[in-house]
Coordinates of C-alpha atoms in Angstrom, one line a residue:
X1 CA 0.0 0.0 0.0
X2 CA 1.3 3.5 -0.9
X3 CA 2.5 5.7 1.9
X4 CA 0.2 8.7 2.4
X5 CA 0.8 12.1 4.1
X6 CA -1.4 15.1 4.8
X7 CA -0.5 18.7 4.2
X8 CA -2.1 22.1 3.8
X9 CA -0.4 22.6 0.4
X10 CA 1.3 20.3 -2.1
X11 CA 3.4 22.0 -4.8
X12 CA 4.2 20.1 -8.0
X13 CA 7.5 21.2 -9.4
X14 CA 10.5 22.8 -7.7
X15 CA 11.4 25.5 -10.2
X16 CA 11.9 29.0 -8.9
X17 CA 8.2 29.8 -8.9
X18 CA 7.3 26.7 -6.9
X19 CA 10.1 27.6 -4.4
X20 CA 8.7 31.1 -4.1
X21 CA 5.2 29.9 -3.4
X22 CA 6.6 27.4 -0.9
X23 CA 8.5 30.1 0.9
X24 CA 5.5 32.5 1.1
X25 CA 3.0 29.8 2.3
X26 CA 5.4 28.3 4.8
X27 CA 6.2 31.7 6.2
X28 CA 2.4 32.1 6.7
X29 CA 2.3 29.0 8.8
X30 CA 1.1 26.5 6.1
X31 CA 2.3 22.9 6.1
X32 CA 3.9 22.8 2.6
X33 CA 5.3 19.8 0.7
X34 CA 7.1 20.5 -2.6
X35 CA 7.8 17.6 -5.0
X36 CA 10.5 18.0 -7.7
X37 CA 11.1 15.3 -10.3
X38 CA 14.8 16.2 -10.8
X39 CA 17.5 15.5 -8.3
X40 CA 17.8 19.3 -7.5
X41 CA 15.5 22.2 -7.2
X42 CA 15.5 25.2 -9.4
X43 CA 14.1 23.9 -12.7
X44 CA 15.5 25.9 -15.6
X45 CA 16.8 28.7 -13.3
X46 CA 20.0 26.8 -12.3
X47 CA 23.8 27.0 -12.8
X48 CA 25.7 24.0 -13.9
X49 CA 29.2 22.9 -14.9
X50 CA 28.3 22.0 -18.5
X51 CA 31.8 20.9 -19.7
X52 CA 33.8 18.0 -18.4
X53 CA 36.5 19.0 -15.9
X54 CA 36.0 22.8 -16.5
X55 CA 35.2 24.9 -13.5
X56 CA 32.7 27.3 -15.1
X57 CA 29.1 27.5 -13.7
X58 CA 26.9 28.4 -16.6
X59 CA 23.3 29.7 -16.4
X60 CA 22.4 26.8 -18.7
X61 CA 18.8 27.6 -19.7
X62 CA 18.0 31.1 -18.3
X63 CA 20.5 33.8 -17.9
X64 CA 19.2 37.4 -17.2
X65 CA 16.8 38.8 -14.7
X66 CA 14.3 41.6 -15.3
X67 CA 10.9 40.7 -14.0
X68 CA 11.8 39.7 -10.4
X69 CA 10.2 42.3 -8.2
X70 CA 12.2 43.9 -5.4
X71 CA 9.1 43.3 -3.3
X72 CA 9.6 39.5 -3.5
X73 CA 13.3 39.8 -2.8
X74 CA 12.5 41.9 0.3
X75 CA 9.6 39.8 1.5
X76 CA 11.6 36.6 1.4
X77 CA 14.9 38.1 2.5
X78 CA 16.7 36.8 -0.6
X79 CA 20.4 37.5 -0.7
X80 CA 20.5 38.2 -4.4
X81 CA 22.7 40.7 -6.2
X82 CA 21.9 41.9 -9.7
X83 CA 24.4 43.8 -11.9
X84 CA 23.4 46.4 -14.4
X85 CA 25.2 46.3 -17.8
X86 CA 26.6 49.5 -19.2
X87 CA 25.9 48.6 -22.8
X88 CA 22.4 47.9 -24.1
X89 CA 23.3 46.2 -27.4
X90 CA 25.6 46.0 -30.3
X91 CA 24.3 45.1 -33.8
X92 CA 26.7 44.6 -36.8
X93 CA 25.4 45.9 -40.1
X94 CA 25.0 42.7 -42.2
X95 CA 25.4 44.9 -45.4
X96 CA 28.8 46.1 -44.1
X97 CA 29.9 43.9 -41.1
X98 CA 32.8 46.3 -40.5
X99 CA 30.5 48.7 -38.9
X100 CA 27.7 48.3 -36.3
X101 CA 25.3 50.1 -34.0
X102 CA 26.5 50.3 -30.3
X103 CA 23.9 51.6 -27.8
X104 CA 25.9 52.8 -24.8
X105 CA 23.8 53.6 -21.8
X106 CA 26.7 55.6 -20.4
X107 CA 27.5 57.8 -23.5
X108 CA 24.6 59.4 -25.4
X109 CA 26.9 61.2 -27.8
X110 CA 28.7 58.0 -28.8
X111 CA 25.4 56.3 -29.3
X112 CA 24.1 59.0 -31.5
X113 CA 27.4 58.8 -33.5
X114 CA 26.9 55.1 -33.8
X115 CA 23.5 55.5 -35.3
X116 CA 25.0 57.8 -38.0
X117 CA 27.8 55.3 -38.6
X118 CA 25.3 52.6 -39.8
X119 CA 23.6 55.0 -42.2
X120 CA 20.5 55.6 -40.1
X121 CA 18.6 58.9 -40.8
X122 CA 19.7 61.9 -38.8
X123 CA 16.7 61.8 -36.5
X124 CA 16.8 58.1 -35.9
X125 CA 18.7 58.1 -32.6
X126 CA 16.2 60.6 -31.2
X127 CA 13.3 58.6 -32.6
X128 CA 14.7 55.5 -31.0
X129 CA 15.0 57.1 -27.6
X130 CA 11.5 58.6 -27.9
X131 CA 10.0 55.2 -28.9
X132 CA 11.3 53.6 -25.7
X133 CA 10.5 56.6 -23.5
X134 CA 6.9 56.4 -24.6
X135 CA 6.9 52.6 -23.9
X136 CA 8.2 53.3 -20.4
X137 CA 5.1 55.3 -19.7
X138 CA 3.0 52.2 -20.2
X139 CA 5.3 49.8 -18.5
X140 CA 5.7 52.1 -15.5
X141 CA 2.0 52.2 -15.1
X142 CA 1.5 48.4 -15.4
X143 CA 4.5 47.1 -13.5
X144 CA 3.1 47.8 -10.0
X145 CA 0.0 45.7 -10.8
X146 CA 2.1 42.5 -11.3
X147 CA 2.0 41.5 -7.7
X148 CA -1.6 42.6 -7.1
X149 CA -4.9 41.1 -8.2
X150 CA -5.4 41.4 -11.9
X151 CA -6.8 44.6 -13.2
X152 CA -9.4 44.4 -15.9
X153 CA -8.6 45.6 -19.4
X154 CA -10.5 48.9 -18.7
X155 CA -8.7 49.4 -15.4
X156 CA -5.3 48.8 -17.0
X157 CA -6.1 51.2 -19.8
X158 CA -7.1 53.8 -17.2
X159 CA -3.8 53.4 -15.5
X160 CA -2.1 53.9 -18.9
X161 CA -4.1 57.0 -19.7
X162 CA -3.3 58.5 -16.3
X163 CA 0.4 58.0 -17.1
X164 CA 0.0 59.7 -20.5
X165 CA 0.4 56.4 -22.3
X166 CA -3.0 56.3 -24.2
X167 CA -1.3 56.3 -27.6
X168 CA 1.2 53.7 -26.5
X169 CA -1.7 51.5 -25.3
X170 CA -3.1 51.6 -28.8
X171 CA 0.3 50.8 -30.3
X172 CA 1.3 48.0 -28.0
X173 CA -2.0 46.5 -26.8
X174 CA -4.5 47.0 -29.6
X175 CA -2.5 46.8 -32.9
X176 CA 0.4 44.7 -34.1
X177 CA 3.6 46.1 -32.8
X178 CA 5.1 46.2 -36.3
X179 CA 2.8 49.1 -37.1
X180 CA 4.4 51.3 -34.3
X181 CA 7.9 50.2 -35.2
X182 CA 7.7 51.0 -38.9
X183 CA 5.8 54.2 -38.2
X184 CA 8.4 55.5 -35.7
X185 CA 11.7 54.2 -37.1
X186 CA 13.2 54.2 -40.6
X187 CA 16.4 52.1 -40.5
X188 CA 16.0 48.4 -41.3
X189 CA 18.7 47.6 -38.8
X190 CA 17.2 49.8 -36.0
X191 CA 13.7 48.4 -36.6
X192 CA 15.2 44.9 -36.2
X193 CA 16.8 45.8 -32.9
X194 CA 13.4 46.8 -31.5
X195 CA 11.5 43.9 -33.1
X196 CA 13.7 41.3 -31.4
X197 CA 12.1 42.2 -28.1
X198 CA 8.8 40.8 -29.5
X199 CA 10.3 37.5 -30.8
X200 CA 12.3 36.0 -28.0
X201 CA 11.0 32.4 -27.8
X202 CA 8.0 33.4 -29.8
X203 CA 7.3 32.3 -33.4
X204 CA 5.5 35.2 -34.9
X205 CA 5.8 38.1 -37.4
X206 CA 5.7 41.7 -36.6
X207 CA 2.1 41.9 -37.9
X208 CA 0.8 38.6 -36.6
X209 CA -2.9 39.1 -35.8
X210 CA -3.0 37.1 -32.6
X211 CA -0.6 39.7 -31.0
X212 CA 1.6 37.1 -29.3
X213 CA 4.5 39.2 -30.5
X214 CA 3.0 42.2 -28.7
X215 CA 2.6 40.4 -25.4
X216 CA 6.2 39.2 -25.7
X217 CA 7.3 42.7 -26.4
X218 CA 5.4 44.1 -23.4
X219 CA 6.9 41.6 -21.0
X220 CA 10.4 42.2 -22.3
X221 CA 10.0 45.9 -21.5
X222 CA 8.0 45.5 -18.3
X223 CA 10.5 44.6 -15.6
X224 CA 10.9 47.3 -13.0
X225 CA 8.8 49.5 -15.3
X226 CA 12.0 50.2 -17.3
X227 CA 12.8 46.9 -19.0
X228 CA 16.4 46.7 -17.7
X229 CA 17.8 43.1 -17.9
X230 CA 20.4 42.4 -15.2
X231 CA 23.1 39.8 -14.6
X232 CA 22.6 37.7 -11.5
X233 CA 25.9 37.7 -9.6
X234 CA 27.1 34.1 -9.2
X235 CA 24.8 32.9 -12.0
X236 CA 21.1 32.1 -12.2
X237 CA 21.5 29.3 -9.7
X238 CA 22.0 31.8 -7.0
X239 CA 18.4 33.0 -7.5
X240 CA 16.9 29.5 -7.1
X241 CA 19.2 28.5 -4.3
X242 CA 18.2 31.6 -2.3
X243 CA 14.5 30.8 -2.9
X244 CA 15.1 27.3 -1.8
X245 CA 16.9 28.5 1.3
X246 CA 14.0 30.8 2.1
X247 CA 11.5 28.0 1.7
X248 CA 13.4 25.5 3.8
X249 CA 14.0 28.0 6.6
X250 CA 10.3 28.9 6.6
X251 CA 9.6 25.2 7.2
X252 CA 8.6 23.9 3.8
X253 CA 9.5 20.2 3.0
X254 CA 11.2 19.9 -0.3
X255 CA 11.6 16.4 -1.9
X256 CA 13.8 16.1 -4.9
X257 CA 13.8 13.0 -7.2
X258 CA 10.1 12.8 -6.5
X259 CA 8.1 12.4 -9.7
X260 CA 4.4 13.2 -9.6
X261 CA 2.5 10.6 -11.6
X262 CA -1.1 11.6 -11.0
X263 CA -3.3 14.3 -9.5
X264 CA -6.7 13.3 -8.3
X265 CA -9.8 15.3 -7.3
X266 CA -9.9 16.3 -3.7
X267 CA -6.3 17.2 -3.6
X268 CA -4.5 13.8 -3.7
X269 CA -1.2 13.8 -5.5
X270 CA 0.5 10.5 -6.3
X271 CA 4.3 10.5 -6.7
X272 CA 7.3 8.1 -6.8
X273 CA 10.2 8.7 -4.4
X274 CA 13.0 6.4 -3.2
X275 CA 11.6 3.6 -5.4
X276 CA 8.3 3.7 -3.6
X277 CA 4.8 4.8 -4.7
X278 CA 3.5 7.5 -2.3
X279 CA 0.7 9.9 -2.1
X280 CA 0.0 13.2 -0.4
X281 CA -3.3 14.9 0.3
X282 CA -3.7 18.6 0.7
X283 CA -6.3 21.3 0.8
X284 CA -4.5 23.1 -2.0
X285 CA -2.4 21.8 -4.9
X286 CA -0.2 24.3 -6.7
X287 CA 1.2 23.4 -10.1
X288 CA 4.6 24.7 -11.1
X289 CA 4.6 22.5 -14.2
X290 CA 3.3 23.6 -17.6
X291 CA -0.5 23.7 -17.8
X292 CA -0.5 21.0 -20.5
X293 CA 1.6 18.7 -18.2
X294 CA -0.9 19.3 -15.4
X295 CA -3.7 18.4 -17.7
X296 CA -2.0 15.1 -18.5
X297 CA -1.5 14.4 -14.8
X298 CA -5.2 15.0 -14.1
X299 CA -6.5 13.1 -17.2
X300 CA -8.0 9.6 -16.9
X301 CA -6.4 8.7 -20.2
X302 CA -3.1 9.7 -21.8
X303 CA -3.6 12.9 -23.6
X304 CA -2.2 13.8 -27.0
X305 CA 0.4 16.4 -27.4
X306 CA 3.9 16.9 -26.0
X307 CA 4.9 17.1 -22.4
X308 CA 6.2 15.0 -19.6
X309 CA 4.3 13.0 -17.2
X310 CA 1.4 11.3 -16.5
X311 CA -1.2 9.2 -15.7
X312 CA -3.7 6.7 -17.2
X313 CA -5.7 5.1 -14.5
X314 CA -9.2 4.7 -13.2
X315 CA -10.5 7.4 -10.9
X316 CA -8.4 10.3 -12.2
X317 CA -10.4 13.5 -12.8
X318 CA -11.8 14.3 -16.3
X319 CA -10.5 17.7 -17.3
X320 CA -11.5 20.2 -19.9
X321 CA -9.9 20.0 -23.3
X322 CA -6.4 21.3 -23.5
X323 CA -6.3 25.1 -24.1
X324 CA -4.7 25.6 -27.6
X325 CA -2.6 28.4 -26.1
X326 CA -1.0 25.9 -23.7
X327 CA 0.3 23.9 -26.7
X328 CA 2.0 26.9 -28.4
X329 CA 5.4 25.8 -29.6
X330 CA 8.7 27.2 -28.4
X331 CA 10.9 28.8 -31.0
X332 CA 14.6 29.0 -30.2
X333 CA 17.9 27.1 -30.0
X334 CA 20.2 27.7 -27.0
X335 CA 24.0 27.4 -27.4
X336 CA 26.5 27.8 -24.6
X337 CA 30.2 28.3 -25.3
X338 CA 33.3 28.7 -23.2
X339 CA 36.1 30.6 -25.0
X340 CA 39.8 31.1 -24.4
X341 CA 39.2 34.9 -24.9
X342 CA 36.6 37.1 -26.6
X343 CA 36.8 37.1 -30.4
X344 CA 37.9 40.0 -32.5
X345 CA 35.2 41.7 -34.6
X346 CA 35.2 42.7 -38.3
X347 CA 34.2 46.1 -36.9
X348 CA 37.6 47.3 -35.6
X349 CA 36.1 50.5 -34.2
X350 CA 34.4 48.5 -31.3
X351 CA 36.3 46.5 -28.8
X352 CA 34.9 43.1 -28.0
X353 CA 34.4 44.0 -24.3
X354 CA 31.9 46.7 -25.4
X355 CA 30.3 44.7 -28.2
X356 CA 29.7 41.7 -25.9
X357 CA 29.0 43.8 -22.8
X358 CA 25.3 44.0 -23.6
X359 CA 23.1 42.0 -26.0
X360 CA 25.0 41.2 -29.2
X361 CA 22.5 41.0 -32.1
X362 CA 23.5 39.1 -35.3
X363 CA 21.6 39.0 -38.5
X364 CA 18.5 40.6 -36.9
X365 CA 17.5 43.4 -39.2
X366 CA 13.8 43.9 -39.8
X367 CA 14.1 42.2 -43.2
X368 CA 16.3 39.3 -42.0
X369 CA 13.9 38.6 -39.1
X370 CA 11.0 38.4 -41.6
X371 CA 12.9 36.3 -44.0
X372 CA 13.9 33.9 -41.2
X373 CA 10.3 33.5 -40.2
X374 CA 9.3 32.7 -43.7
X375 CA 12.1 30.1 -44.0
X376 CA 11.1 28.4 -40.8
X377 CA 7.5 28.4 -41.7
X378 CA 8.4 26.5 -44.9
X379 CA 10.3 24.0 -42.8
X380 CA 13.9 25.0 -43.1
X381 CA 16.5 26.4 -40.7
X382 CA 16.9 30.2 -41.5
X383 CA 20.1 31.1 -43.2
X384 CA 21.5 33.3 -41.8
X385 CA 20.1 32.4 -38.4
X386 CA 19.1 35.5 -36.3
X387 CA 21.0 35.3 -33.0
X388 CA 21.3 37.1 -29.7
X389 CA 24.4 36.7 -27.6
X390 CA 25.2 37.4 -23.9
X391 CA 28.5 37.3 -22.1
X392 CA 27.8 36.7 -18.4
X393 CA 31.4 36.6 -17.4
X394 CA 32.2 40.2 -18.6
X395 CA 29.8 41.5 -15.9
X396 CA 30.2 38.8 -13.4
X397 CA 33.5 36.8 -13.7
X398 CA 32.7 34.9 -10.4
X399 CA 31.1 32.1 -12.4
X400 CA 34.6 31.2 -13.6
X401 CA 37.3 29.7 -11.4
X402 CA 40.2 32.0 -10.6
X403 CA 42.4 30.1 -13.1
X404 CA 39.9 30.6 -15.9
X405 CA 39.5 34.3 -15.0
X406 CA 43.3 34.8 -15.0
X407 CA 43.6 33.1 -18.4
X408 CA 41.1 35.5 -20.0
X409 CA 38.4 33.0 -20.6
X410 CA 34.8 34.0 -21.2
X411 CA 31.4 32.5 -21.5
X412 CA 29.0 33.1 -24.4
X413 CA 25.3 32.3 -24.4
X414 CA 23.6 32.3 -27.9
X415 CA 19.8 32.4 -28.3
X416 CA 18.8 31.6 -31.9
X417 CA 15.5 33.0 -33.0
X418 CA 12.8 31.6 -35.4
X419 CA 13.6 27.9 -34.7
X420 CA 10.1 26.6 -34.1
X421 CA 9.6 23.3 -32.4
X422 CA 7.9 22.0 -35.5
X423 CA 11.3 21.6 -37.1
X424 CA 12.4 19.1 -34.5
X425 CA 11.3 15.5 -34.0
X426 CA 12.5 12.6 -31.9
X427 CA 13.8 11.0 -35.1
X428 CA 15.8 14.0 -36.3
X429 CA 16.7 15.7 -33.1
X430 CA 20.4 14.7 -33.1
X431 CA 20.8 15.8 -36.7
X432 CA 18.9 19.0 -36.0
X433 CA 21.1 19.7 -33.0
X434 CA 24.2 19.4 -35.2
X435 CA 22.7 21.5 -38.0
X436 CA 21.5 24.2 -35.6
X437 CA 24.9 24.4 -33.9
X438 CA 26.5 24.9 -37.3
X439 CA 23.9 27.6 -38.2
X440 CA 24.8 29.4 -35.0
X441 CA 28.5 29.1 -35.6
X442 CA 28.1 30.4 -39.2
X443 CA 26.0 33.3 -38.0
X444 CA 28.6 34.2 -35.4
X445 CA 31.5 33.9 -37.8
X446 CA 29.8 36.2 -40.3
X447 CA 30.6 39.2 -38.1
X448 CA 33.9 38.0 -36.6
X449 CA 37.5 38.5 -37.8
X450 CA 38.4 35.0 -36.7
X451 CA 36.6 31.7 -36.5
X452 CA 34.8 31.1 -33.2
X453 CA 35.8 27.4 -33.4
X454 CA 39.5 28.3 -32.9
X455 CA 38.7 30.0 -29.6
X456 CA 36.8 27.2 -27.9
X457 CA 38.3 25.7 -24.8
X458 CA 38.3 22.0 -24.5
X459 CA 37.0 19.9 -21.7
X460 CA 38.9 17.2 -19.8
X461 CA 37.6 14.6 -22.3
X462 CA 39.1 16.7 -25.2
X463 CA 35.8 17.8 -26.6
X464 CA 35.2 21.5 -27.5
X465 CA 33.3 23.5 -24.9
X466 CA 30.1 24.1 -26.8
X467 CA 26.7 22.7 -26.1
X468 CA 23.5 23.1 -28.1
X469 CA 19.9 22.6 -26.8
X470 CA 17.0 22.2 -29.2
X471 CA 13.4 22.7 -28.1
X472 CA 13.1 18.9 -27.7
X473 CA 16.3 18.8 -25.5
X474 CA 14.8 21.6 -23.3
X475 CA 11.5 19.6 -23.0
X476 CA 13.3 16.5 -22.0
X477 CA 15.7 18.3 -19.6
X478 CA 13.3 20.6 -17.7
X479 CA 9.8 19.6 -18.8
X480 CA 8.9 22.6 -20.9
X481 CA 6.4 21.2 -23.5
X482 CA 7.6 21.8 -27.1
X483 CA 10.5 23.7 -25.6
X484 CA 8.4 26.7 -24.8
X485 CA 10.3 28.8 -22.3
X486 CA 7.0 30.4 -21.2
X487 CA 5.2 27.1 -20.6
X488 CA 2.8 28.0 -23.4
X489 CA 1.5 31.1 -25.1
X490 CA 1.8 34.3 -23.1
X491 CA -1.3 36.3 -21.8
X492 CA -1.8 40.0 -21.2
X493 CA -1.2 41.0 -17.6
X494 CA -4.8 42.0 -17.2
X495 CA -8.2 40.2 -17.5
X496 CA -10.9 41.0 -19.9
X497 CA -13.7 43.1 -18.5
X498 CA -16.3 40.3 -18.7
X499 CA -14.0 37.6 -17.1
X500 CA -15.2 36.2 -13.8
X501 CA -13.6 37.6 -10.7
X502 CA -15.5 35.7 -8.1
X503 CA -12.6 33.8 -6.5
X504 CA -9.2 34.8 -5.3
X505 CA -7.6 32.3 -7.8
X506 CA -9.4 34.1 -10.7
X507 CA -8.6 37.5 -9.4
X508 CA -4.9 36.6 -9.1
X509 CA -4.7 34.9 -12.5
X510 CA -3.8 31.4 -11.2
X511 CA -7.1 29.5 -11.5
X512 CA -7.8 26.2 -13.2
X513 CA -11.2 24.5 -13.6
X514 CA -10.7 22.9 -10.2
X515 CA -11.0 25.5 -7.4
X516 CA -8.4 23.7 -5.2
X517 CA -5.7 23.3 -8.0
X518 CA -3.9 26.5 -8.8
X519 CA -1.2 27.4 -11.3
X520 CA 1.9 28.8 -9.7
X521 CA 4.4 28.7 -12.5
X522 CA 5.1 30.4 -15.9
X523 CA 1.8 29.0 -17.2
X524 CA -0.1 31.3 -14.8
X525 CA -1.2 34.7 -16.1
X526 CA 1.7 37.0 -15.7
X527 CA 4.1 34.0 -15.5
X528 CA 7.1 33.6 -17.8
X529 CA 10.8 34.5 -17.3
X530 CA 12.6 34.3 -13.9
X531 CA 10.3 36.5 -11.9
X532 CA 8.8 34.4 -9.1
X533 CA 5.6 36.4 -9.8
X534 CA 3.6 33.2 -10.6
X535 CA 4.6 31.7 -7.3
X536 CA 3.9 34.9 -5.4
X537 CA 0.5 35.3 -6.9
X538 CA -0.6 31.7 -6.3
X539 CA 0.5 32.0 -2.7
X540 CA -1.5 35.2 -2.3
X541 CA -4.6 33.5 -3.8
X542 CA -4.3 30.7 -1.2
X543 CA -3.8 33.1 1.7
X544 CA -6.7 35.3 0.5
X545 CA -9.0 32.2 0.3
X546 CA -8.0 31.2 3.8
X547 CA -8.7 34.7 5.1
X548 CA -12.1 34.8 3.5
X549 CA -12.9 31.3 4.9
X550 CA -11.9 32.5 8.3
X551 CA -14.0 35.6 8.1
X552 CA -16.9 33.4 7.0
X553 CA -16.5 31.1 10.0
X554 CA -16.2 34.1 12.3
X555 CA -19.4 35.6 10.9
X556 CA -21.3 32.3 11.3
X557 CA -20.1 32.2 14.9
X558 CA -21.5 35.7 15.6
X559 CA -24.9 34.9 14.0
X560 CA -25.4 31.4 15.3

């Protein structure tokens, strides 16, 4: 007979959001059990030694922080340091790779000169600054709502109008973002720099009618109200480890290597741990796995579609059909590299420390991004592949051993755009991994004065220090269906005016069709990225529900 335990709350999945929810609820006196399938907590927000015998702790899947509210850091007493990067971005001109656009947050005059150097119109630098300044009016108005109950669309719009962002609301919320970009900017290269914010992990065009690109754009500019993306000192693993520390110190029980196999009505969760079948019953079940994975765990029959998990078996709850938005595919390839030193650029006017000091855009002009989308839509890998590159070690060398630091070594993380999951299958995954790695290397080399392959360090086993992760690899490693880094399609950070608001779970954007099962991960409304917002909001919904129940009991006592 399976061993059973009873708790106030069971959390499925020990990613950073699940850890945040556990910490909040345990601090509030709840008996919390968190179950994590992997042998460590943190999910995709971890640091790892990716290369054999090399002492470099890479942020393997997620790498920058923007959406983590200071409120959560303060509430949970997290010892997290985030470093601001001086340079925003560098973008070589594919028509003339010997020149490029460097946006330097510390030198407005140099930035303006850089716009001129790539042939942008005389007013383009000012138009670029004005575009983002207008966007900050909207994000500054919406950011404070992220850790409060959801506003309605009308309430959110009123906040925008009060901030003088009524025109921006129309541009970002109501119409395809491509309209605003082409209306406000003239340079093909500059337009592409802006458009990339709408396409990270999202397979869409600038004018896609479902506006997924707009939602992605909003979230990439929303963090702190400013859109700054910071480097976590010590690597992304420090964020998750601090959340885990806070949860454990608050009294939460965290079991790793505990795979959930089924979720039944009434709050019973079946899982496998230490070779034994076990179950846990709770008043509340919080799901930090993707919504489609939760659907599979709750289904009486295996459900179609990708995802880890779950559970045929009599007695499991019948659930509503899978939300098509939950099945939206991921669209990226992730490549980590460890170099002997930073490469020299074809653009000799820019030092590699500046070029790689922010986000390095390659082959991401407006035209190239659209051409890449069309190629992928037709079933081929884009050539050239649009790529974004980050160098963690320039801002935070602590992720490298002292020997690697002294040698001049550096990490690079490459995020290739417009590589939808539809291109990858179980049968072709190995071949696609090889082909995508080659596409990333070729894209990199198109703007370098030396081959990147010559700069790769080698591991103790003699293999070059480069690893590539397809969408299927990401699904298999960290359970993100179809490799979608957002656990599915993104949603606006507000509810429609006619949406029900009758329960705390609905008001906080964490509800499912079962009132005792809540979403606490990236699949919750306002989830996505390393933010802990999904975990915070699910915890707040539980605590609000408990407070309402307590008030009801007190009222009954007064009137009985």
